[in-house]
mmCIF file of N, CA and C in Angstrom:
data_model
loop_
_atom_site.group_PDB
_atom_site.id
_atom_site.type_symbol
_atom_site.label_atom_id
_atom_site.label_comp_id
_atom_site.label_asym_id
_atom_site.label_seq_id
_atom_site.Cartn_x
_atom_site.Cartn_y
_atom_site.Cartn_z
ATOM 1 N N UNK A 1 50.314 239.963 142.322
ATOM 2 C CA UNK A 1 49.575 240.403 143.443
ATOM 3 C C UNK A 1 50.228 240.264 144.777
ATOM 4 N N UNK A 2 50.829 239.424 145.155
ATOM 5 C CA UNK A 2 51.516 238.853 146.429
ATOM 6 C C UNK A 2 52.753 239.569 146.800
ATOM 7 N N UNK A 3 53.648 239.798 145.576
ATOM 8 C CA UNK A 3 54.936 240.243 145.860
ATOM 9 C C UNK A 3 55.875 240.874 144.918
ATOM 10 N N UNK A 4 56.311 241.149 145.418
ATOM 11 C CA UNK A 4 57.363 242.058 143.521
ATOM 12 C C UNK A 4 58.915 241.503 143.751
ATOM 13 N N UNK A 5 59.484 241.640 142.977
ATOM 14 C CA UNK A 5 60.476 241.281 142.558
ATOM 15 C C UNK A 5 61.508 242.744 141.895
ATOM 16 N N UNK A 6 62.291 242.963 142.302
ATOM 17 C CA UNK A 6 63.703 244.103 141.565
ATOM 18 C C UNK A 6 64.696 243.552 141.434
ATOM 19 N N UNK A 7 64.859 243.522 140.095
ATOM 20 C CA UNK A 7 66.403 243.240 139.468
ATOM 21 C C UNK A 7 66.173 241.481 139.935
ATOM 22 N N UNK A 8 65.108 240.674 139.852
ATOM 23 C CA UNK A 8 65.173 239.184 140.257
ATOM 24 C C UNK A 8 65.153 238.758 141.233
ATOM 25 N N UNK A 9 65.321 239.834 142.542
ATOM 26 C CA UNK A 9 65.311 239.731 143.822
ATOM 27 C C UNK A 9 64.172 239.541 144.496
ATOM 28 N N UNK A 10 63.243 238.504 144.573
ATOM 29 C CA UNK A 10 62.135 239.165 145.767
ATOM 30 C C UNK A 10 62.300 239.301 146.977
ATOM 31 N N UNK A 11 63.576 239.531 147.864
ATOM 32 C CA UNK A 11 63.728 240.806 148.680
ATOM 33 C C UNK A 11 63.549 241.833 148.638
ATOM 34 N N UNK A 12 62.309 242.679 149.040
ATOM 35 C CA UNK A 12 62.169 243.909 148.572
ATOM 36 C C UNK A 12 61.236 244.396 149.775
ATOM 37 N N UNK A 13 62.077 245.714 150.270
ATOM 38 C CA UNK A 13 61.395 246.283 151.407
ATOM 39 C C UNK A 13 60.825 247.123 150.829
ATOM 40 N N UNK A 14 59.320 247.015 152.001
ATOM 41 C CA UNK A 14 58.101 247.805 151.677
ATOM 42 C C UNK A 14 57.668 248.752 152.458
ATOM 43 N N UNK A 15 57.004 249.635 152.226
ATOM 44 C CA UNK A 15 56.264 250.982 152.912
ATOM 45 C C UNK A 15 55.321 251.493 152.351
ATOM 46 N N UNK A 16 54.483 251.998 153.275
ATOM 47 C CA UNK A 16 53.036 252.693 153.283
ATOM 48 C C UNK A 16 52.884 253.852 153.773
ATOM 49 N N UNK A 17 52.905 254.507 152.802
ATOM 50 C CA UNK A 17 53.010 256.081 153.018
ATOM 51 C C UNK A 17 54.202 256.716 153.749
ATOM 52 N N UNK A 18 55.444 256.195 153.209
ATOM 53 C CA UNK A 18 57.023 256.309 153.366
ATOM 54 C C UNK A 18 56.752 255.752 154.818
ATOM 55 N N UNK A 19 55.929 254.458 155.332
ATOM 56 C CA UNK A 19 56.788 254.319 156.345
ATOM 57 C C UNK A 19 56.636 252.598 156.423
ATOM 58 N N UNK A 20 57.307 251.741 157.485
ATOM 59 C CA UNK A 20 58.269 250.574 157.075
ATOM 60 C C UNK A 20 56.646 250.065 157.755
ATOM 61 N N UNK A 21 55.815 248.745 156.803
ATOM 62 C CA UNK A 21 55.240 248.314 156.809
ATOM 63 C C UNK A 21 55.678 246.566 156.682
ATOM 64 N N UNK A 22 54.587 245.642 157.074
ATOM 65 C CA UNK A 22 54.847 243.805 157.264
ATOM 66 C C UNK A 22 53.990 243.394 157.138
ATOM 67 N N UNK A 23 53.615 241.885 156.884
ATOM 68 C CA UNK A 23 52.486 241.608 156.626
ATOM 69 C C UNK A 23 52.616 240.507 157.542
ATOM 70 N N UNK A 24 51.596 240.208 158.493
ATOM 71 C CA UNK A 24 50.882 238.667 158.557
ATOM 72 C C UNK A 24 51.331 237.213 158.227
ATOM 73 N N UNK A 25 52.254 237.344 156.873
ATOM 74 C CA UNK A 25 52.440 235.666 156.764
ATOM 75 C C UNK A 25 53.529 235.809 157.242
ATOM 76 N N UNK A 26 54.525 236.321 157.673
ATOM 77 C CA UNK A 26 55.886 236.016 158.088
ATOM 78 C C UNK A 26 56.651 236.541 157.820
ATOM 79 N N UNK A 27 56.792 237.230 156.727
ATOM 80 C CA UNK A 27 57.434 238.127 155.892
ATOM 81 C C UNK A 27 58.079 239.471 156.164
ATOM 82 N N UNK A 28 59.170 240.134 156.195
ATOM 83 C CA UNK A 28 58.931 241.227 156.418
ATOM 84 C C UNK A 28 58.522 242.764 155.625
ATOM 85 N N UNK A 29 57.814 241.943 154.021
ATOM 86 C CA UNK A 29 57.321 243.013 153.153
ATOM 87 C C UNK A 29 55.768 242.987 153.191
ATOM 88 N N UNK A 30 55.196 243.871 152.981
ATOM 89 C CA UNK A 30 53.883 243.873 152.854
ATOM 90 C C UNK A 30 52.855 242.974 152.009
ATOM 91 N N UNK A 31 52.487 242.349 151.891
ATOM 92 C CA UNK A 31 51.148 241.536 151.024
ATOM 93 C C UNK A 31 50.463 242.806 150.206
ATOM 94 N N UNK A 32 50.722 243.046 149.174
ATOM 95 C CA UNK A 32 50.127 243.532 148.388
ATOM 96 C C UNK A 32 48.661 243.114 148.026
ATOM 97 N N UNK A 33 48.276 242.106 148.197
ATOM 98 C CA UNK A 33 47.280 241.786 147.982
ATOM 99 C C UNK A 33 45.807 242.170 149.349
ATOM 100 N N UNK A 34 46.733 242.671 150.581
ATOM 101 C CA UNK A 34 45.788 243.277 151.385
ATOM 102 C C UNK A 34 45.417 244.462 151.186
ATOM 103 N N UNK A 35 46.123 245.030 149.900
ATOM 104 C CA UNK A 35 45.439 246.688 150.212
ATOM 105 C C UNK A 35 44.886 246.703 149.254
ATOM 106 N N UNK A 36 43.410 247.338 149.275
ATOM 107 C CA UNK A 36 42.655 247.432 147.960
ATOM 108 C C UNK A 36 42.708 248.400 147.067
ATOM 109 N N UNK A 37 42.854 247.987 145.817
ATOM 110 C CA UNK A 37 43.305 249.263 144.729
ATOM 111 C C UNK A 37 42.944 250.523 144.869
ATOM 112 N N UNK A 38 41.473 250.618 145.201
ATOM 113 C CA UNK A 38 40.723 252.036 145.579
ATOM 114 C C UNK A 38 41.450 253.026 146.617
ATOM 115 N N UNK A 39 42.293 252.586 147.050
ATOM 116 C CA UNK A 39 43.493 253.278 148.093
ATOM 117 C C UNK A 39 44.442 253.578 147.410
ATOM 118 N N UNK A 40 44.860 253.263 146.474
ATOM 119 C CA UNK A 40 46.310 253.427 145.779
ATOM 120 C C UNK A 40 46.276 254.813 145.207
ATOM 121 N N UNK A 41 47.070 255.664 145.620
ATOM 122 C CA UNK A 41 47.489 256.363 144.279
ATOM 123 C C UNK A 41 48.444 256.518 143.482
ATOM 124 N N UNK A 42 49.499 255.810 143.825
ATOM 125 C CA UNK A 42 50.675 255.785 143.699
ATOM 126 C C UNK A 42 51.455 254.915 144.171
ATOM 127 N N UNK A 43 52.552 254.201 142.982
ATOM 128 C CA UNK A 43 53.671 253.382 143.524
ATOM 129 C C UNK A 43 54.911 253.933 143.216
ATOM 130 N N UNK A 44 55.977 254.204 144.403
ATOM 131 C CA UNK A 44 57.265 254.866 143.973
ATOM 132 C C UNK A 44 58.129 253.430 144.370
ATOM 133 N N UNK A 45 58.730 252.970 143.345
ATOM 134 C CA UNK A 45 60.101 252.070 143.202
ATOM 135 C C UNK A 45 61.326 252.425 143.147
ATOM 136 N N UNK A 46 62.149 252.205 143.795
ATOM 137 C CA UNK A 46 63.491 252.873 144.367
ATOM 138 C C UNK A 46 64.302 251.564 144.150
ATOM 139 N N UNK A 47 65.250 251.007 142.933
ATOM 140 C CA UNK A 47 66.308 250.416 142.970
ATOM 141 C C UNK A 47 67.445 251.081 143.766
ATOM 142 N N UNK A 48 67.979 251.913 143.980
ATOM 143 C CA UNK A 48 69.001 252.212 144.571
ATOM 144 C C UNK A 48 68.559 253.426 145.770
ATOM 145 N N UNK A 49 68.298 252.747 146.967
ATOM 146 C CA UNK A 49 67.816 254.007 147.906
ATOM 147 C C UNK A 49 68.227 255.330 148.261
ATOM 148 N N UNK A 50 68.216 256.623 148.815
ATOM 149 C CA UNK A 50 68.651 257.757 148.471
ATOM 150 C C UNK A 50 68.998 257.920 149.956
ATOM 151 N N UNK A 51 70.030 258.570 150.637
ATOM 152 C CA UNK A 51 70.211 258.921 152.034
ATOM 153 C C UNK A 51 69.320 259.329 152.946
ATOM 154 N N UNK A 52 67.942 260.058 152.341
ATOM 155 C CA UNK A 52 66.326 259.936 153.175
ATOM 156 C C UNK A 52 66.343 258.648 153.538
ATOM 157 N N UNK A 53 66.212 257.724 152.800
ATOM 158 C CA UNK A 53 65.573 256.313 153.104
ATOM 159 C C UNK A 53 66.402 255.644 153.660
ATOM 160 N N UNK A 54 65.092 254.910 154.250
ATOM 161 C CA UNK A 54 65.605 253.376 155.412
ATOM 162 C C UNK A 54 66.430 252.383 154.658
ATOM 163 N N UNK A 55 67.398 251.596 154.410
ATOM 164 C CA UNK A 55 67.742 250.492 153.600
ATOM 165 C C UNK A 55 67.220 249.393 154.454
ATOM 166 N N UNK A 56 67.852 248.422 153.863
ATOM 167 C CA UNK A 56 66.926 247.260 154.234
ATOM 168 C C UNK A 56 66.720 246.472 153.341
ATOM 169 N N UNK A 57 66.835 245.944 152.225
ATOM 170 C CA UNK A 57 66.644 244.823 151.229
ATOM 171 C C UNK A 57 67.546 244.926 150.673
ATOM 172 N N UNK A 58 67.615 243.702 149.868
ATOM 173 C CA UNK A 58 68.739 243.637 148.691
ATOM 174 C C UNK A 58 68.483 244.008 147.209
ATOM 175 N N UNK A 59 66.646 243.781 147.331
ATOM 176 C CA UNK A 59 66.062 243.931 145.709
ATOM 177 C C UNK A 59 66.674 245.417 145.812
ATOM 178 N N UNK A 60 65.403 245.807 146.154
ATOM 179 C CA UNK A 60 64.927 247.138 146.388
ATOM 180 C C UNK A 60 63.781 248.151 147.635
ATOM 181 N N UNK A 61 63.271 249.041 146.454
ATOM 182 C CA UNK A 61 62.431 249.815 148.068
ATOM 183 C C UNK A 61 61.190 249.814 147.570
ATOM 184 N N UNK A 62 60.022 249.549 147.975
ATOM 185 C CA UNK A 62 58.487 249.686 146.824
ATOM 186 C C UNK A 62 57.666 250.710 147.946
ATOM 187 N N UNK A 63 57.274 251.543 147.578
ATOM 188 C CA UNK A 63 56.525 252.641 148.645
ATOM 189 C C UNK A 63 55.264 252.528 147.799
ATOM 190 N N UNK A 64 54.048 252.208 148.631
ATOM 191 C CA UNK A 64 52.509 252.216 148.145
ATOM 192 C C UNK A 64 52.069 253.647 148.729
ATOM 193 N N UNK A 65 51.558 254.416 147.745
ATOM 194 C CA UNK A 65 50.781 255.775 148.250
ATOM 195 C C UNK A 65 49.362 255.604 148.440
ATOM 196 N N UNK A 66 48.814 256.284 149.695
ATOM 197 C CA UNK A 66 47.234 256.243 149.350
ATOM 198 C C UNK A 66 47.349 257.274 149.148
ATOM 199 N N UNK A 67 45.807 257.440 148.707
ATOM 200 C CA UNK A 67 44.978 258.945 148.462
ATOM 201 C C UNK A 67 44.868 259.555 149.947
ATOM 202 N N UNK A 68 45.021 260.654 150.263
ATOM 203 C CA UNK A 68 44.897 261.657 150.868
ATOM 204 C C UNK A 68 43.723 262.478 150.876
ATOM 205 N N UNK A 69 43.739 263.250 152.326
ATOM 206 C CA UNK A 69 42.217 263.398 152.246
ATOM 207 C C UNK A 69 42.044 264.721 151.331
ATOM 208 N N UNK A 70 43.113 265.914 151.277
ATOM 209 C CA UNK A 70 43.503 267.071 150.469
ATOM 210 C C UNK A 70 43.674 266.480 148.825
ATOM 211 N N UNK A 71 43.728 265.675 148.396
ATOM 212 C CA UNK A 71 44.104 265.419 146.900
ATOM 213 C C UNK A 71 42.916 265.421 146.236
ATOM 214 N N UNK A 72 42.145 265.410 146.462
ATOM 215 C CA UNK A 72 40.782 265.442 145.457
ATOM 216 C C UNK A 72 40.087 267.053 146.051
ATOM 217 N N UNK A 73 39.869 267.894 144.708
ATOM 218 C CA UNK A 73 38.977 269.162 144.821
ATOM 219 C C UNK A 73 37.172 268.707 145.422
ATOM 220 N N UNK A 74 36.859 269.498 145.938
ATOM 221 C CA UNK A 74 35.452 269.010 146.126
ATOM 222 C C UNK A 74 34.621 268.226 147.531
ATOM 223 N N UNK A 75 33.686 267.749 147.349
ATOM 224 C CA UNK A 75 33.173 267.264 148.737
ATOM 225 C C UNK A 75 33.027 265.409 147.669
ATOM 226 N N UNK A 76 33.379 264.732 148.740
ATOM 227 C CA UNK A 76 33.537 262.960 148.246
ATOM 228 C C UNK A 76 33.010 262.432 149.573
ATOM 229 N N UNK A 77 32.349 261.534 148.883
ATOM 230 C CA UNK A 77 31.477 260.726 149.878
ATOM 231 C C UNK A 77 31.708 259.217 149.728
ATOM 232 N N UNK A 78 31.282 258.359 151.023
ATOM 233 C CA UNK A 78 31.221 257.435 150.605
ATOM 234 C C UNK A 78 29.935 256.306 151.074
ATOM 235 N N UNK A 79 29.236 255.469 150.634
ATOM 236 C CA UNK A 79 28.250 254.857 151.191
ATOM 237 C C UNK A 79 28.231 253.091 150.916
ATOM 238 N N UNK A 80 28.141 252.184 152.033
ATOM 239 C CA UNK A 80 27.967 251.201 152.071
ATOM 240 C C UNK A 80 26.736 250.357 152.797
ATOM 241 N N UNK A 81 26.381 249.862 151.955
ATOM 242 C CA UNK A 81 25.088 249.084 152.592
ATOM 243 C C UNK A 81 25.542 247.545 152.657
ATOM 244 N N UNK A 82 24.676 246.375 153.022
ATOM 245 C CA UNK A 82 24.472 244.756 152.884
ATOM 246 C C UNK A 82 23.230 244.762 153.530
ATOM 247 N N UNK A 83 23.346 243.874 153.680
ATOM 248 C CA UNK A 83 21.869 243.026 153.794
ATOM 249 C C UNK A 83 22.028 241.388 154.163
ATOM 250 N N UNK A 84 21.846 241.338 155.292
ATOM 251 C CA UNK A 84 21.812 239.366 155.644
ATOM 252 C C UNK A 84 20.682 238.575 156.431
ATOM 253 N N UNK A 85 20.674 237.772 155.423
ATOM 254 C CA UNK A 85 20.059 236.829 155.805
ATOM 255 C C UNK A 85 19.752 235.461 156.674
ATOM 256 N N UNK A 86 19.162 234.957 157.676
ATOM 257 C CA UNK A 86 19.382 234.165 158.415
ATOM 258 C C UNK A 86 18.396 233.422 158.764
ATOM 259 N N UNK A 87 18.392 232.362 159.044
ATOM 260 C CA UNK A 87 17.353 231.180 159.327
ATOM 261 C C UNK A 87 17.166 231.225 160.666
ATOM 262 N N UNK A 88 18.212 231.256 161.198
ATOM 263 C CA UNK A 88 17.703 231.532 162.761
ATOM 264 C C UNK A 88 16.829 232.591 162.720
ATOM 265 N N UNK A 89 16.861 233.772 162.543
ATOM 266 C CA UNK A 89 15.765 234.798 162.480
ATOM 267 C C UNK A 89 14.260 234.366 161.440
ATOM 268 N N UNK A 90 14.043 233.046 161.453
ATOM 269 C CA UNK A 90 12.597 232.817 160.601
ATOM 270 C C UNK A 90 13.021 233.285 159.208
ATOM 271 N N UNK A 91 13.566 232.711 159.109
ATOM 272 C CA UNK A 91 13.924 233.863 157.045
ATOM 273 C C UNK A 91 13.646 235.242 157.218
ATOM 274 N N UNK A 92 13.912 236.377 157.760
ATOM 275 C CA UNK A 92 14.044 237.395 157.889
ATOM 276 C C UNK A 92 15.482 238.174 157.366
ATOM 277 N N UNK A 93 15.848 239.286 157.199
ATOM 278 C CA UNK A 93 17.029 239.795 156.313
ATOM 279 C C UNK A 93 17.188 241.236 157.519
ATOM 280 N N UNK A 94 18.474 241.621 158.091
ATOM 281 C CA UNK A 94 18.667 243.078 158.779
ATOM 282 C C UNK A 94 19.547 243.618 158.068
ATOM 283 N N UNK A 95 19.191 244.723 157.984
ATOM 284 C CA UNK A 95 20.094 245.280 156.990
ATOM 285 C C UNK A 95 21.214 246.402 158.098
ATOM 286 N N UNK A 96 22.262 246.625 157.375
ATOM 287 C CA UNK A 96 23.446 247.324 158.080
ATOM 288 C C UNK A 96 23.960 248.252 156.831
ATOM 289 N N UNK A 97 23.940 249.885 157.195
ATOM 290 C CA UNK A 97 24.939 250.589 156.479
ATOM 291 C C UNK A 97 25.816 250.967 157.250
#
């Protein structure tokens, strides 16, 4: 979840939607573990980078694809609700979509 490894290396530069992405702890590859699967559509792994691409690591290159808004036929929706609860409000619940 955290990190990948090429050829034993976990040096491995990362990108999001071909472009040079970092994460938060210090690092200069992405935390895999911040992007949620439901985004993914695709992982392209590049041991040996091609003259398009940025270099930059020693592993390798890991490119995370999302979904796009053109890749699915049709009309897609999406809906989120919760609901919280609080004592300060007298035990009462507000809800938020």
């Amino acid at each position: 979840g955290s990190g990948v490894s090429i050829r034993g290396l976990s040096y491995v530069r990362s990108e999001l939607n071909g472009r040079d992405s970092f994460s938060a702890n210090g690092g200069r590859s992405l935390n895999f573990e911040d992007v949620p699967p439901e985004l993914v559509s695709g992982v392209d792994i590049y041991k040996n980078p091609s003259a398009e691409q940025v270099e930059g690591a020693v592993g390798g290159l890991v490119n995370l694809r999302t979904a796009m808004p053109f890749d699915y036929k049709g009309f897609k929706s999406s809906l989120s609700a919760d609901r919280t609860w609080s004592e300060l409000k007298k035990g009462k619940t507000s809800p938020s979509y």
